[in-house]
Short mmCIF file of C-alpha atoms in Angstrom, two decimals:
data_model
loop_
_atom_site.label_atom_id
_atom_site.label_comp_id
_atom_site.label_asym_id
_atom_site.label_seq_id
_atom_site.Cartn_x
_atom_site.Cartn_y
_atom_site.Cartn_z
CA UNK A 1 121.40 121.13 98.22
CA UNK A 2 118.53 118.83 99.15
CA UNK A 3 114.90 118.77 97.64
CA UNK A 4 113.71 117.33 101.07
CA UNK A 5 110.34 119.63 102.36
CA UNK A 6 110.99 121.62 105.03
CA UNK A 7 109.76 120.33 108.23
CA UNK A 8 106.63 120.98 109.00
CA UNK A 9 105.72 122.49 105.50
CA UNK A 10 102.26 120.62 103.94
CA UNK A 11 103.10 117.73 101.56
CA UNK A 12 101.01 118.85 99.23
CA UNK A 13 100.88 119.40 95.72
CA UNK A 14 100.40 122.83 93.74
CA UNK A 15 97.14 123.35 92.03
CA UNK A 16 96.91 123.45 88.26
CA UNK A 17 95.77 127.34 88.97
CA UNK A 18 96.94 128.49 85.15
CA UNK A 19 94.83 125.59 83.32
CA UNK A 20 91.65 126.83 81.44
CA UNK A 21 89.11 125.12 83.77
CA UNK A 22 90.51 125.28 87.02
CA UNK A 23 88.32 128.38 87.85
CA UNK A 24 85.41 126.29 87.15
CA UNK A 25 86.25 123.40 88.92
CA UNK A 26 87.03 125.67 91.88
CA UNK A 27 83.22 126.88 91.54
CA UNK A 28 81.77 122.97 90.97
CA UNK A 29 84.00 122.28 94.84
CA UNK A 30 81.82 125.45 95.98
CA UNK A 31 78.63 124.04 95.14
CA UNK A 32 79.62 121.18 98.07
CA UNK A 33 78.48 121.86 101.64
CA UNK A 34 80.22 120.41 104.63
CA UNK A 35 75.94 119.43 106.21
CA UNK A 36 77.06 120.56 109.87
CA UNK A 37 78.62 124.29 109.08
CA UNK A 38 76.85 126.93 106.44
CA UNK A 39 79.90 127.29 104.13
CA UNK A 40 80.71 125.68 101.18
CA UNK A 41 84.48 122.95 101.63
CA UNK A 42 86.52 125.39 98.86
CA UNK A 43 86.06 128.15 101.50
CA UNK A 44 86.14 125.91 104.65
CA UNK A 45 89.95 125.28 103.19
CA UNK A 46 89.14 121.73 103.15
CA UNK A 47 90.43 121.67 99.17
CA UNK A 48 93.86 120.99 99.53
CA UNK A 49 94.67 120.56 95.69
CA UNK A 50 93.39 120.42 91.99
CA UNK A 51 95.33 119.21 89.85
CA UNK A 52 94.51 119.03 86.28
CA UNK A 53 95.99 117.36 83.33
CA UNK A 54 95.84 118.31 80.02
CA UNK A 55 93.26 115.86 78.52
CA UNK A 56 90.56 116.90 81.40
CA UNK A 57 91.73 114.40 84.16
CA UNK A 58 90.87 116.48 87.88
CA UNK A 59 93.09 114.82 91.23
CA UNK A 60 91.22 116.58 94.06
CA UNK A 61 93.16 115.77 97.54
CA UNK A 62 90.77 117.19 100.15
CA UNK A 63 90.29 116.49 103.75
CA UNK A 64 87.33 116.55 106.72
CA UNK A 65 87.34 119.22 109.42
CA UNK A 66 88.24 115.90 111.20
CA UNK A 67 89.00 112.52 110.31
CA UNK A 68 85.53 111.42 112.62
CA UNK A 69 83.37 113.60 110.47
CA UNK A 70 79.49 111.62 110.01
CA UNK A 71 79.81 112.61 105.98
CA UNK A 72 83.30 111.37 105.76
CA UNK A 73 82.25 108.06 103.36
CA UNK A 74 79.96 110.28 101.01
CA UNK A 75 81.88 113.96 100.65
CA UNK A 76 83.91 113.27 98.18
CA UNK A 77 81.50 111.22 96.28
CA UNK A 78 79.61 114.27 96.24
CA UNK A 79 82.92 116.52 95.10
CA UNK A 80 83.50 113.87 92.63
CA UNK A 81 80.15 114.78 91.47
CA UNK A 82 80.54 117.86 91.40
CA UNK A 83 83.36 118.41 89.95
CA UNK A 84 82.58 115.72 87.21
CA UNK A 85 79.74 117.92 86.05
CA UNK A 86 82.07 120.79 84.67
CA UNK A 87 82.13 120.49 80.64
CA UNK A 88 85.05 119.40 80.01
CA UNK A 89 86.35 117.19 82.93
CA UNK A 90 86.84 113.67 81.62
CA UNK A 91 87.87 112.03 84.65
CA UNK A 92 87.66 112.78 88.89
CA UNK A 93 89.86 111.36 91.17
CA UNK A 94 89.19 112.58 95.10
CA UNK A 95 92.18 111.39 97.75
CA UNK A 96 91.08 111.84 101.07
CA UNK A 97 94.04 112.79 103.34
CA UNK A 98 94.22 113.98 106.99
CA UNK A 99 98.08 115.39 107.03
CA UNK A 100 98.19 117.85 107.19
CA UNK A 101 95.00 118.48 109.55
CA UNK A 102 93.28 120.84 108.51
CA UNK A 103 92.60 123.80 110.87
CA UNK A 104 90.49 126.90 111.16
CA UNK A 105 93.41 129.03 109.84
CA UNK A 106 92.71 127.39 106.21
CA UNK A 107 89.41 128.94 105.81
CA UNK A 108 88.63 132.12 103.53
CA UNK A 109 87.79 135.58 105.08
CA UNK A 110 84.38 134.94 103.78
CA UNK A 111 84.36 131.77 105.80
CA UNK A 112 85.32 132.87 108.78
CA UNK A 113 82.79 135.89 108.33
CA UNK A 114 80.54 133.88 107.57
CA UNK A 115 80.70 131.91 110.57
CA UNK A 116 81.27 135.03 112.93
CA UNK A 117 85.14 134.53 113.30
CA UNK A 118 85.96 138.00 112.62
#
């Protein structure tokens, strides 16, 4: 039996969904607006992970609706922000990664509402 990902499946890691201030780092990564579309990057799907360690250190791996985006230098300067704000977070990290893409299946039914997709 191998451990290998299946192809095609997202390299990317599980969120830390069961630790005490994940909810509240999910609502900091709300708070960030994508400047060219009216919904926030959590629901946009553009939060790919959020890992947190025990002592309050947050890994965010996010990416752009694409890699050419105009705010792609200063987003996640502003998530690191953000998310650096919530008592309780000691330390941000934000990777930027582009694989996988991201696509308009990632975003939330209120996204897509939002934006007249359904």
């Amino acid at each position: 039996m191998t451990d290998a990902p299946l192809e095609g499946a997202p390299l990317i890691a599980p969120s830390s969904t069961d630790h005490p201030l994940y909810d509240s780092v999910v609502e900091a990564c709300r708070t960030v607006f994508d400047p060219e579309i009216p919904v926030n990057i959590y629901d946009l799907g553009l939060i790919y992970t959020i890992e947190i360690a025990a002592e309050g250190e947050v890994k965010v791996i996010m990416t752009l609706t694409a890699p050419g985006c105009p705010v792609a230098g200063e987003m996640p300067g502003w998530v690191q922000d953000a998310v650096a704000s919530v008592p309780g977070v000691k330390d941000v990290d934000v990777d930027m990664v582009f694989d996988p893409p991201w696509g308009m299946d990632m975003m939330s039914d209120e996204a897509r509402l939002e934006l007249g997709f359904m």
